[in-house]
Every structure is written in C-alpha cells, then in structure tokens.
Amino acid sequence: MNIWEIIVITLIKILIVFTLLLLTVSYLVYFERKISAWAQNRIGPNRTGWKGALQPFADVGKLLLKEDIVPVNASKVVHTLAPVIALFVAFTTFAVIPIGPDIKLFGYNIQLVAADVNIGILYVLALTSLGVYAITFAGWSSGSKYSLLGGIRSSAQMISYEISMGFSVAGVLLLAGSLRPYDIVYSQSGWLWNAVIQPIGFITFFVSAFAETNRLPFDLPEAEPELVGGYHTEYSSMKFASFFLAEYANMIISGALIVTLYLGGWHFPWLESFGLAPWLVVAIQILTFIFKLAFILFFFMWVRWSIPRFRYDQLMNLGWKVMFPLSLLNLVWVAIVVMYIKP
Amino acid sequence: MNLEIILFILFSVIAAASAVIMITRANPIISALFLVLNFACLAGLYLLLNAQFIAVTQIIVYAGAIMVLFLFVIMLLRPEHDLTLQKKSKIKFMAAAAGIFVFAQLVYIIFFFSPNASQKTSVQSSINSGTIEQIGTAIFTKYVIPFEAAGYLLLAAAIGALVLAKKKFE
C-alpha cells in the first residue's frame, strides 16, 4: 500500500467512526430519557415518531434554531473556543480504540481502528488531560461567578480522578506489557479478562470514569442548588449542545476504554471451539464489542438514576483517600501476579 | 515535497507564530492559550522526529498538568488588572537582556556549532531510541539510580510544599 492509499482508507475510517459516534450520541440522549422514565415509573418521550424514536432529531433542530446568547462580560473568542475544544477532545480520543480484529476487504488488510499506534493508551491519557481546558476556559470566559466556580470545581475534580485512573491503567499495561490497544486486547483472550485478574483496578477505573465524564453521582459541575448550571451556565443554543454532545461522546469513549482495557475488547469466550466460518467469527466479535459497550452505557445511565450526588468534600475524600490508595494496591497486586503467578 | 516536510513547515510555522502571539498579548489567559498551542505544535515536531514518548509526555506534563496549574493561578489572582509589571522599565530591560542572551545561544548552536560532527551513533539507532520500549529499558537498567534519585527529589519537594502550605492555614 502506498501512502495515498493509506491516507484515503484512514479518512474513510474516520468518516465512518465520526458518523456512527454522532448518531449514537443523539440516540444515547433518547435512551437516557427512556431509562430515566423507566427508573422513575414515567413514560418518557413518546410523541415524535414511533415511541418517540425521532425525538433526537427534534431536539437537535430545536437547539439549532435557538438564539445564541453571549454575555456582555464574556471574552467572545474564548467563549466560542471552549465548546470546540470539548468536542475535539471527545471525538479524537476514539481514533486508537480497536473495535474488532483485522478484516480483509477488496484485497486490503484493514484494521478496525483509525490509528494503530504503539503509544495508544498514552495518547488517550494525553487527550483526556486536555479536556480540562474546555471546562476551565468555558468557566472563565463566561464572565460570571457561577461559571468560574463551576469550571474550577470540575477541573479540580477531573485532575484528582485522573491520578487514580492513570494508576489503574498502569496495572493493565504491566500485565499486557504494551501500550498498544491491540496487544492489550490480545493479552486477555479467552475469559481471563483484566476485570477478573485485577478486580480492584477495574472498580477504581470505572469509578474514575464516572468522575472524568462528570456523570452522576459525580456531576458536581452541574450542582444546581449552589452553582446554577456550573461552567455552562452562560451557554445557550448550539454551543450548549456541543458541551452536551461532548459529555455523551466522552461516555461512549470511557465505555469503549473500559471494554478494551478490562473486559477483553472484542473477545467472546470459547468462540474458536464452535468451528464457525471466519467472516462469521469476525462479525460475532464486532457485535460482542458493541454489546459490551452498550451494557456499560446502560450501566452509566442506571447508576445516574439510582445514586444521589456526592457532596464536594466527599468527592475529594473518595478520590484521594480511597480510590488513589486502592489503585496503588492494585498495581502491587498486578506486579505480584506478573512475578510469581503468571508463567 | 514529501509529507514530512509539509508537516514540519506546518507545525514550525504555527509554533513560531503562537510563541510570538503569546508574549505580545496583554491578557495572561490568552497568552496561556497560545502557549498550549505552542506545546501542541512542539509535540507534533517531536512526532516527526519519531520521538513518540517525548511527544506524548510534552502534552501530558506540560499542556495537561503544568499549564492547567498556571491557568488556575491566573484565573484566581486576576493579574490582568495589575499593570505594575508593565510600568517598570527595569524589569523590561532585564527581560530583554535575558531574551537576547538565549537567542544568541540558539543562533550560535544552529549556525556556528555543528553537533553532528561529534555524533557517533548511526541514524537508525537514534531513530529507534525515541520509542517508548527503548526509553523504558534505558531508564530501568542503565539510568536506574538517577531515575530513583529524581523520584526522591520530587517526593521531598512535594512534602516541602505541603508543609509550607499547612503552616499558612494553622
């Protein structure tokens, strides 16, 4: 393959992933509303289309047509830039997450990932650490006290939980011996997934993922009683929708990361022993990945409507005094496994 | 022109432009924003040199951690209303002197001193040395004692900062 073929194939992959992410995000909002309705014994959206299935499009249309209000005190350029950064970080992270094994198509050997790089996990950590800028800039540029406090509060939260997230990932890297997402998935073939070998790391990563995506029970930035709407108090119309989109895209990415790092990626236990045709095996593996991802996303929503919000000091105590030591403990456990138990 | 040269020109032009914009803005938050852009372009240049680990560390450490801390300080202290710094001509003179000194050093290194003359390693091995596997092996075998020493130094600095901060609250 020459360089131009690689570029064209990568662009096609990016286009497909981007479209699928956008569609999934808009339907996640619909499912969130349906699941919240189920949890609270209501009906949920049911007017637009069959059982409300066209609701996402109606929502996007409404948000696009709304007036875009920029406060007088706001720093205009940064105020516009902040949601763009949020979207950029949310969508570029997906580039290194593989959704299935290699496939052969029109004589080309195609990897089901936009970029197979040997620093894949570090790339994800680098981009998520840039996500803090979107929130801090949004808070600062609005020129309002509530926004500034909300921005600072949520960036402090993200920085605190990034640490336990990083240490939980270190356990996975130690076991796989590589930073390449492909190698991590292949290192947990069969049923010995990382969630089984290092359950503590799985839990700390999962909890940190909730905090990183600003989801309940850690959605302090949106604590209405004290902070109005947090960092996006002064945002309206499509700029507000961009933050909304980024939040849901971040949810998908954390879900995909959890599946890749801890739940064996596309692996389906004992699939090889059924003796199926190769194309069927690949199709089942991709569906397995999607199913696992869907389950994690459902879990995110389930928790949102089951557990009340933490107070800010409780959140910081949990992050620094419980999650951080637990992730260190997990690292020691994985080191013992690598040294003495694993052949 | 191949792809690498196009990317090199792109990254270096943006890096140089953002550096100039960064030091000429009056608002420190805008300066911080352009400094982050500069870091991102530097990371791109490192990637072109096949130094992936340094590229990612540049983003994680400088853009993701240190600049966020700076941004917090700027936002909470609001120094944009404080113009005393710009009025003092002594500080301006010192800053200009330091800038000229560093610039002269760079000019000397680039145009009059050729580091390649003393280079003994082959091109291929220096390309390979940028990968994370090579850096990891070097840190934990050949340079393990300096690495651990740096770790203790950082720990001592962190404890010192904690003690100083606690004294102020009590």
Coordinates of C-alpha atoms in Angstrom, one line a residue:
Chain A
M1 CA 0.0 0.0 0.0
N2 CA 1.4 3.4 -0.8
I3 CA 1.0 6.5 1.3
W4 CA -2.0 7.9 -0.5
E5 CA -4.0 4.7 -0.3
I6 CA -3.3 4.6 3.5
I7 CA -4.5 8.2 3.8
V8 CA -7.7 7.6 1.8
I9 CA -8.5 4.4 3.8
T10 CA -7.9 6.2 7.1
L11 CA -10.1 9.1 6.0
I12 CA -12.9 6.7 5.2
K13 CA -12.5 5.0 8.6
I14 CA -12.6 8.4 10.4
L15 CA -15.7 9.4 8.4
I16 CA -17.5 6.1 9.4
V17 CA -16.5 6.3 13.1
F18 CA -17.4 10.0 13.3
T19 CA -20.9 9.4 11.7
L20 CA -21.5 6.4 13.9
L21 CA -20.5 8.3 17.1
L22 CA -22.7 11.3 16.2
L23 CA -25.7 9.0 15.6
T24 CA -25.0 7.0 18.8
V25 CA -24.7 10.2 20.8
S26 CA -28.0 11.5 19.7
Y27 CA -29.7 8.2 20.4
L28 CA -28.0 7.9 23.8
V29 CA -29.8 11.1 24.9
Y30 CA -33.1 9.4 23.8
F31 CA -32.2 6.2 25.7
E32 CA -31.2 8.2 28.8
R33 CA -34.6 9.8 28.8
K34 CA -36.3 6.5 28.3
I35 CA -34.3 4.8 31.0
S36 CA -34.9 7.6 33.4
A37 CA -38.6 7.3 32.7
W38 CA -38.4 3.6 33.4
A39 CA -36.5 4.2 36.6
Q40 CA -39.0 6.8 37.8
N41 CA -42.1 5.0 36.6
R42 CA -42.9 7.5 33.9
I43 CA -43.4 7.1 30.1
G44 CA -40.7 9.3 28.7
P45 CA -40.7 10.9 25.2
N46 CA -43.4 9.1 23.0
R47 CA -44.8 11.8 20.7
T48 CA -42.2 12.3 17.9
G49 CA -42.2 9.2 15.6
W50 CA -42.8 5.6 16.7
K51 CA -42.4 5.6 20.5
G52 CA -40.6 8.9 20.3
A53 CA -37.8 7.5 18.1
L54 CA -37.4 10.8 16.1
Q55 CA -37.0 12.8 19.4
P56 CA -33.2 13.2 18.9
F57 CA -33.7 15.0 15.6
A58 CA -36.4 17.2 17.0
D59 CA -34.0 18.1 19.9
V60 CA -31.2 19.0 17.6
G61 CA -33.5 21.1 15.4
K62 CA -34.7 23.0 18.5
L63 CA -31.1 23.6 19.7
L64 CA -30.0 24.9 16.3
L65 CA -32.9 27.3 16.0
K66 CA -32.5 28.8 19.5
E67 CA -30.9 32.2 19.9
D68 CA -27.2 32.1 20.7
I69 CA -26.7 34.4 23.7
V70 CA -23.2 35.6 24.6
P71 CA -22.9 37.6 27.9
V72 CA -21.6 41.2 27.7
N73 CA -18.8 40.4 30.1
A74 CA -17.7 37.3 28.1
S75 CA -14.4 37.0 26.3
K76 CA -16.1 36.3 22.9
V77 CA -13.4 34.2 21.1
V78 CA -12.6 32.0 24.1
H79 CA -16.3 31.6 24.8
T80 CA -16.7 30.1 21.3
L81 CA -13.5 28.1 21.5
A82 CA -14.3 26.3 24.7
P83 CA -17.1 24.0 23.3
V84 CA -14.9 23.4 20.2
I85 CA -12.1 22.1 22.5
A86 CA -14.6 19.9 24.3
L87 CA -15.8 18.3 21.0
F88 CA -12.3 18.0 19.6
V89 CA -11.1 16.0 22.7
A90 CA -14.2 13.9 22.8
F91 CA -14.1 12.8 19.2
T92 CA -10.3 12.4 18.6
T93 CA -9.9 10.0 21.5
F94 CA -11.8 7.3 19.7
A95 CA -9.0 7.1 17.0
V96 CA -7.0 4.5 18.9
I97 CA -9.7 2.2 20.1
P98 CA -10.0 -1.0 18.1
I99 CA -13.5 -2.4 17.7
G100 CA -12.5 -5.8 16.1
P101 CA -9.8 -7.9 14.6
D102 CA -8.3 -7.3 11.2
I103 CA -10.6 -7.9 8.2
K104 CA -9.8 -8.5 4.5
L105 CA -11.7 -6.2 2.1
F106 CA -11.1 -5.7 -1.7
G107 CA -7.7 -7.3 -1.3
Y108 CA -6.6 -4.9 1.5
N109 CA -5.9 -5.9 5.1
I110 CA -7.9 -3.4 7.1
Q111 CA -7.6 -2.8 10.8
L112 CA -10.8 -1.8 12.5
V113 CA -9.1 1.2 14.2
A114 CA -8.4 4.7 12.8
A115 CA -4.8 4.7 14.1
D116 CA -2.9 1.7 15.4
V117 CA -0.1 3.4 17.4
N118 CA 2.3 1.9 19.9
I119 CA 1.5 4.6 22.4
G120 CA -2.2 4.3 22.1
I121 CA -3.1 4.4 25.8
L122 CA -0.8 7.3 26.5
Y123 CA -2.5 9.1 23.6
V124 CA -5.8 8.7 25.3
L125 CA -4.5 9.9 28.6
A126 CA -2.9 13.0 26.9
L127 CA -6.1 14.0 25.2
T128 CA -8.3 13.5 28.3
S129 CA -5.8 15.7 30.2
L130 CA -6.5 18.4 27.6
G131 CA -10.2 18.1 28.2
V132 CA -9.8 20.2 31.4
Y133 CA -9.1 23.2 29.2
A134 CA -12.6 23.1 27.7
I135 CA -14.2 23.4 31.2
T136 CA -11.8 25.9 32.6
F137 CA -12.0 28.2 29.6
A138 CA -15.8 27.9 29.5
G139 CA -15.9 28.8 33.2
W140 CA -13.5 31.7 32.8
S141 CA -14.7 33.2 29.5
S142 CA -18.3 33.5 30.5
G143 CA -17.5 36.4 32.9
S144 CA -19.8 35.1 35.6
K145 CA -19.0 33.9 39.2
Y146 CA -21.1 30.8 39.0
S147 CA -19.4 29.7 35.8
L148 CA -15.9 30.4 37.1
L149 CA -16.6 28.5 40.3
G150 CA -18.2 25.6 38.4
G151 CA -15.2 25.5 36.0
I152 CA -12.6 25.4 38.7
R153 CA -14.5 22.9 40.8
S154 CA -14.9 20.5 37.9
S155 CA -11.4 20.8 36.7
A156 CA -10.1 20.1 40.2
Q157 CA -12.4 17.0 40.2
M158 CA -11.0 15.9 36.8
I159 CA -7.4 16.3 37.8
S160 CA -7.9 14.4 41.1
Y161 CA -9.5 11.4 39.4
E162 CA -7.0 11.4 36.5
I163 CA -4.4 10.2 39.0
S164 CA -6.3 7.1 40.2
M165 CA -7.3 6.5 36.5
G166 CA -3.7 6.6 35.4
F167 CA -2.6 4.2 38.2
S168 CA -5.4 1.7 37.3
V169 CA -4.3 1.8 33.7
A170 CA -0.7 1.1 34.8
G171 CA -1.9 -2.3 36.1
V172 CA -3.3 -3.2 32.8
L173 CA -0.1 -2.1 31.0
L174 CA 2.0 -4.1 33.3
L175 CA 0.1 -7.3 32.6
A176 CA -0.1 -6.7 28.8
G177 CA 3.5 -5.5 28.5
S178 CA 2.5 -3.0 25.9
L179 CA 0.8 0.4 25.4
R180 CA -0.8 -0.7 22.1
P181 CA -4.6 -1.2 22.4
Y182 CA -4.4 -4.3 20.1
D183 CA -1.8 -6.0 22.3
I184 CA -3.9 -5.3 25.4
V185 CA -6.9 -6.9 23.8
Y186 CA -4.9 -9.9 22.6
S187 CA -3.4 -10.3 26.1
Q188 CA -6.8 -11.1 27.5
S189 CA -8.2 -13.6 25.0
G190 CA -10.4 -16.3 26.3
W191 CA -12.2 -15.5 29.6
L192 CA -9.2 -14.3 31.7
W193 CA -10.1 -10.7 31.2
N194 CA -8.4 -8.0 33.2
A195 CA -11.6 -7.4 35.2
V196 CA -11.2 -11.0 36.5
I197 CA -7.5 -10.7 37.2
Q198 CA -7.5 -7.3 38.7
P199 CA -11.0 -6.5 40.0
I200 CA -9.8 -3.6 42.2
G201 CA -8.2 -1.8 39.3
F202 CA -11.4 -2.4 37.3
I203 CA -13.5 -0.8 40.0
T204 CA -11.2 2.2 40.5
F205 CA -11.0 2.8 36.8
F206 CA -14.8 2.5 36.5
V207 CA -15.4 5.0 39.3
S208 CA -12.8 7.4 37.9
A209 CA -14.5 7.1 34.5
F210 CA -17.7 8.4 36.1
A211 CA -15.9 11.3 37.6
E212 CA -14.0 12.1 34.4
T213 CA -17.2 12.2 32.4
N214 CA -18.9 14.4 35.0
R215 CA -21.7 11.9 35.3
L216 CA -23.8 11.4 38.4
P217 CA -23.0 10.6 41.2
F218 CA -20.1 12.9 40.5
D219 CA -21.8 15.7 38.4
L220 CA -20.7 18.4 40.8
P221 CA -20.2 20.9 38.0
E222 CA -23.9 20.9 37.4
A223 CA -24.9 21.1 41.1
E224 CA -27.9 23.3 40.6
P225 CA -28.6 24.4 44.2
E226 CA -25.1 26.0 44.7
L227 CA -23.8 26.7 41.2
V228 CA -26.8 27.2 38.9
G229 CA -25.6 25.3 35.8
G230 CA -21.9 25.3 36.6
Y231 CA -19.4 26.1 33.8
H232 CA -22.1 26.1 31.1
T233 CA -24.5 28.5 32.9
E234 CA -23.9 31.2 30.3
Y235 CA -24.1 28.9 27.3
S236 CA -27.1 28.6 25.0
S237 CA -28.2 27.2 21.7
M238 CA -25.7 25.0 19.7
K239 CA -22.7 25.9 22.0
F240 CA -24.6 24.4 24.9
A241 CA -25.4 21.4 22.7
S242 CA -21.7 21.0 21.9
F243 CA -21.0 20.5 25.6
F244 CA -23.9 18.1 25.8
L245 CA -22.6 16.2 22.8
A246 CA -19.1 16.1 24.2
E247 CA -20.4 14.7 27.5
Y248 CA -22.2 11.8 25.8
A249 CA -19.3 11.2 23.4
N250 CA -17.0 11.0 26.5
M251 CA -19.3 8.5 27.9
I252 CA -19.0 6.3 24.8
I253 CA -15.2 6.7 24.9
S254 CA -14.9 5.8 28.6
G255 CA -17.2 2.8 27.9
A256 CA -15.1 1.7 25.0
L257 CA -11.9 2.1 27.1
I258 CA -13.4 0.0 29.9
V259 CA -14.3 -2.7 27.4
T260 CA -10.8 -2.6 25.8
L261 CA -8.8 -2.4 28.9
Y262 CA -10.8 -4.6 31.3
L263 CA -13.5 -6.6 29.5
G264 CA -11.4 -8.3 26.8
G265 CA -12.3 -6.0 23.9
W266 CA -14.0 -8.0 21.2
H267 CA -13.2 -11.4 22.7
F268 CA -16.1 -13.9 23.1
P269 CA -15.1 -16.8 25.4
W270 CA -14.6 -20.1 23.6
L271 CA -15.7 -18.7 20.2
E272 CA -12.9 -20.7 18.4
S273 CA -14.2 -24.0 19.6
F274 CA -17.6 -23.6 17.8
G275 CA -15.8 -24.0 14.4
L276 CA -17.6 -21.2 12.5
A277 CA -16.8 -19.6 9.2
P278 CA -14.1 -16.8 9.5
W279 CA -16.3 -14.0 8.4
L280 CA -19.0 -15.1 10.9
V281 CA -16.4 -15.1 13.7
V282 CA -15.3 -11.5 12.9
A283 CA -19.0 -10.4 12.8
I284 CA -19.7 -12.0 16.1
Q285 CA -16.6 -10.4 17.6
I286 CA -17.6 -6.9 16.4
L287 CA -21.1 -7.5 17.8
T288 CA -19.6 -8.7 21.1
F289 CA -17.7 -5.4 21.4
I290 CA -20.8 -3.4 20.6
F291 CA -22.9 -5.4 23.1
K292 CA -20.3 -4.9 25.9
L293 CA -20.2 -1.2 25.1
A294 CA -24.0 -1.0 25.2
F295 CA -24.1 -2.7 28.5
I296 CA -21.5 -0.3 30.1
L297 CA -23.5 2.7 28.7
F298 CA -26.7 1.2 30.2
F299 CA -24.9 0.9 33.5
F300 CA -23.8 4.5 33.3
M301 CA -27.5 5.6 33.0
W302 CA -28.7 3.1 35.5
V303 CA -26.3 4.5 38.2
R304 CA -27.3 8.0 37.3
W305 CA -30.9 7.4 38.3
S306 CA -30.1 5.2 41.3
I307 CA -27.5 7.1 43.4
P308 CA -27.7 10.6 44.7
R309 CA -25.0 13.2 44.1
F310 CA -21.9 13.4 46.4
R311 CA -21.0 16.5 48.4
Y312 CA -17.9 18.2 47.1
D313 CA -15.7 17.3 50.1
Q314 CA -17.0 13.7 50.0
L315 CA -16.0 13.5 46.3
M316 CA -12.5 14.8 47.0
N317 CA -12.1 12.4 50.0
L318 CA -13.2 9.5 47.9
G319 CA -10.8 10.4 45.2
W320 CA -7.7 11.0 47.2
K321 CA -8.2 8.8 50.3
V322 CA -10.0 5.7 48.8
M323 CA -9.5 5.5 45.0
F324 CA -5.9 6.5 44.9
P325 CA -4.6 4.1 47.6
L326 CA -6.8 1.3 46.1
S327 CA -5.3 1.8 42.6
L328 CA -1.8 1.7 44.1
L329 CA -2.7 -1.6 45.9
N330 CA -3.9 -2.9 42.6
L331 CA -0.6 -2.1 41.0
V332 CA 1.2 -4.0 43.7
W333 CA -1.1 -7.0 43.2
V334 CA -0.6 -7.0 39.4
A335 CA 3.2 -6.8 40.0
I336 CA 2.9 -9.9 42.2
V337 CA 0.8 -11.7 39.5
V338 CA 3.4 -10.9 36.8
M339 CA 6.3 -12.0 39.0
Y340 CA 5.0 -15.2 40.6
I341 CA 1.7 -16.4 39.2
K342 CA 1.8 -15.7 35.5
P343 CA 4.1 -18.3 33.8
Chain B
M1 CA 7.9 17.8 -1.4
N2 CA 7.0 14.8 0.8
L3 CA 4.6 14.7 3.6
E4 CA 7.1 15.0 6.4
I5 CA 8.4 18.4 5.0
I6 CA 4.8 19.7 4.6
L7 CA 4.0 18.7 8.2
F8 CA 7.3 20.1 9.5
I9 CA 6.6 23.5 7.9
L10 CA 3.0 23.5 9.2
F11 CA 4.0 22.7 12.8
S12 CA 7.0 25.0 12.9
V13 CA 5.2 28.0 11.4
I14 CA 2.3 27.6 13.9
A15 CA 4.7 27.1 16.8
A16 CA 6.7 30.2 15.9
A17 CA 3.6 32.3 15.4
S18 CA 1.9 31.2 18.6
A19 CA 5.1 31.9 20.5
V20 CA 5.2 35.5 19.2
I21 CA 1.4 36.0 19.9
M22 CA 1.9 34.5 23.4
I23 CA 4.5 37.1 24.5
T24 CA 2.6 40.1 22.9
R25 CA -0.8 39.6 24.5
A26 CA -1.8 41.8 27.4
N27 CA -4.3 39.3 28.8
P28 CA -2.4 36.4 30.5
I29 CA -5.2 33.9 29.8
I30 CA -4.9 34.4 26.1
S31 CA -1.1 34.1 26.5
A32 CA -1.6 30.8 28.3
L33 CA -3.9 29.6 25.5
F34 CA -1.3 30.3 22.8
L35 CA 1.4 28.6 25.0
V36 CA -0.7 25.5 25.0
L37 CA -1.0 25.7 21.2
N38 CA 2.8 26.1 21.1
F39 CA 3.2 22.9 23.2
A40 CA 0.9 21.0 20.9
C41 CA 3.0 22.0 17.8
L42 CA 6.2 21.1 19.6
A43 CA 4.7 17.6 20.3
G44 CA 4.0 17.4 16.6
L45 CA 7.6 18.2 15.8
Y46 CA 8.7 15.5 18.2
L47 CA 6.5 13.0 16.5
L48 CA 8.1 13.9 13.1
L49 CA 11.5 13.0 14.8
N50 CA 10.0 9.6 15.8
A51 CA 10.2 10.6 19.5
Q52 CA 6.7 9.4 20.3
F53 CA 7.2 9.2 24.1
I54 CA 8.6 12.7 24.4
A55 CA 5.7 14.0 22.2
V56 CA 3.1 12.5 24.5
T57 CA 4.9 13.5 27.7
Q58 CA 5.0 17.0 26.3
I59 CA 1.2 17.0 26.1
I60 CA 0.5 15.2 29.4
V61 CA 3.1 17.0 31.6
Y62 CA 3.3 20.5 30.1
A63 CA -0.1 21.1 28.4
G64 CA -2.2 18.8 30.7
A65 CA -0.7 19.4 34.1
I66 CA 1.6 22.4 34.4
M67 CA -0.3 24.8 32.3
V68 CA -3.6 23.9 34.0
L69 CA -2.0 24.9 37.3
F70 CA -0.8 28.2 35.8
L71 CA -4.3 28.8 34.5
F72 CA -5.8 28.2 37.9
V73 CA -3.4 30.8 39.4
I74 CA -4.1 33.3 36.7
M75 CA -7.8 32.9 37.0
L76 CA -8.0 33.1 40.8
L77 CA -5.5 36.0 41.2
R78 CA -6.7 38.0 38.1
P79 CA -3.4 39.8 37.3
E80 CA -4.8 41.4 34.2
H81 CA -5.9 44.4 36.3
D82 CA -2.4 44.7 37.8
L83 CA -0.3 46.8 35.4
T84 CA 2.7 47.5 37.7
L85 CA 4.7 44.9 35.8
Q86 CA 4.4 46.7 32.5
K87 CA 5.4 50.1 34.0
K88 CA 8.7 49.0 35.5
S89 CA 11.4 49.7 32.9
K90 CA 14.0 47.8 35.0
I91 CA 12.1 44.5 34.5
K92 CA 11.7 45.2 30.8
F93 CA 15.4 45.8 30.5
M94 CA 16.2 42.6 32.3
A95 CA 13.7 40.6 30.3
A96 CA 15.2 41.9 27.0
A97 CA 18.7 41.1 28.1
A98 CA 17.7 37.5 29.0
G99 CA 15.9 37.1 25.7
I100 CA 18.9 38.4 23.7
F101 CA 21.2 36.0 25.6
V102 CA 19.1 32.9 24.9
F103 CA 18.6 34.0 21.2
A104 CA 22.3 34.4 20.8
Q105 CA 22.9 31.0 22.2
L106 CA 20.4 29.5 19.8
V107 CA 21.9 31.3 16.8
Y108 CA 25.4 30.0 17.8
I109 CA 24.2 26.4 18.2
I110 CA 22.3 26.4 14.9
F111 CA 24.7 28.2 12.6
F112 CA 28.2 28.0 14.1
F113 CA 28.4 24.8 16.1
S114 CA 27.7 21.6 14.3
P115 CA 26.7 18.9 16.7
N116 CA 26.6 16.2 14.0
A117 CA 30.4 16.3 13.8
S118 CA 30.8 14.6 17.2
Q119 CA 27.8 12.2 16.7
K120 CA 28.9 8.6 16.7
T121 CA 25.6 6.7 16.7
S122 CA 24.0 5.7 13.4
V123 CA 20.9 7.4 12.2
Q124 CA 18.8 4.2 12.5
S125 CA 19.7 3.6 16.2
S126 CA 18.9 7.3 17.1
I127 CA 15.6 6.9 15.3
N128 CA 14.8 3.7 17.3
S129 CA 15.9 5.4 20.6
G130 CA 12.7 7.5 20.6
T131 CA 10.3 4.7 21.0
I132 CA 8.8 4.0 24.5
E133 CA 10.3 0.5 24.7
Q134 CA 13.8 1.8 24.3
I135 CA 13.3 4.7 26.7
G136 CA 11.8 2.3 29.3
T137 CA 14.7 -0.1 29.0
A138 CA 17.2 2.6 29.3
I139 CA 15.5 4.2 32.4
F140 CA 15.1 1.0 34.3
T141 CA 18.5 -0.5 33.5
K142 CA 21.3 1.9 32.7
Y143 CA 19.9 5.0 34.4
V144 CA 18.0 3.4 37.2
I145 CA 19.9 5.3 40.0
P146 CA 19.5 8.8 38.6
F147 CA 15.8 7.9 37.9
E148 CA 15.2 6.9 41.5
A149 CA 17.2 9.9 42.8
A150 CA 14.9 12.2 40.7
G151 CA 11.9 10.4 42.2
Y152 CA 13.1 11.1 45.8
L153 CA 13.9 14.7 44.9
L154 CA 10.3 15.2 43.6
L155 CA 8.9 13.5 46.7
A156 CA 10.9 15.8 49.0
A157 CA 9.7 18.8 47.0
A158 CA 6.1 17.7 47.3
I159 CA 6.3 17.2 51.0
G160 CA 8.0 20.6 51.4
A161 CA 5.2 22.3 49.5
L162 CA 2.6 20.5 51.7
V163 CA 4.4 21.6 54.9
L164 CA 4.7 25.2 53.8
A165 CA 1.0 25.3 52.7
K166 CA -0.2 23.8 56.0
K167 CA 1.8 26.3 58.1
K168 CA -0.2 29.1 56.4
F169 CA -3.5 27.6 57.4
E170 CA -2.7 27.0 61.0

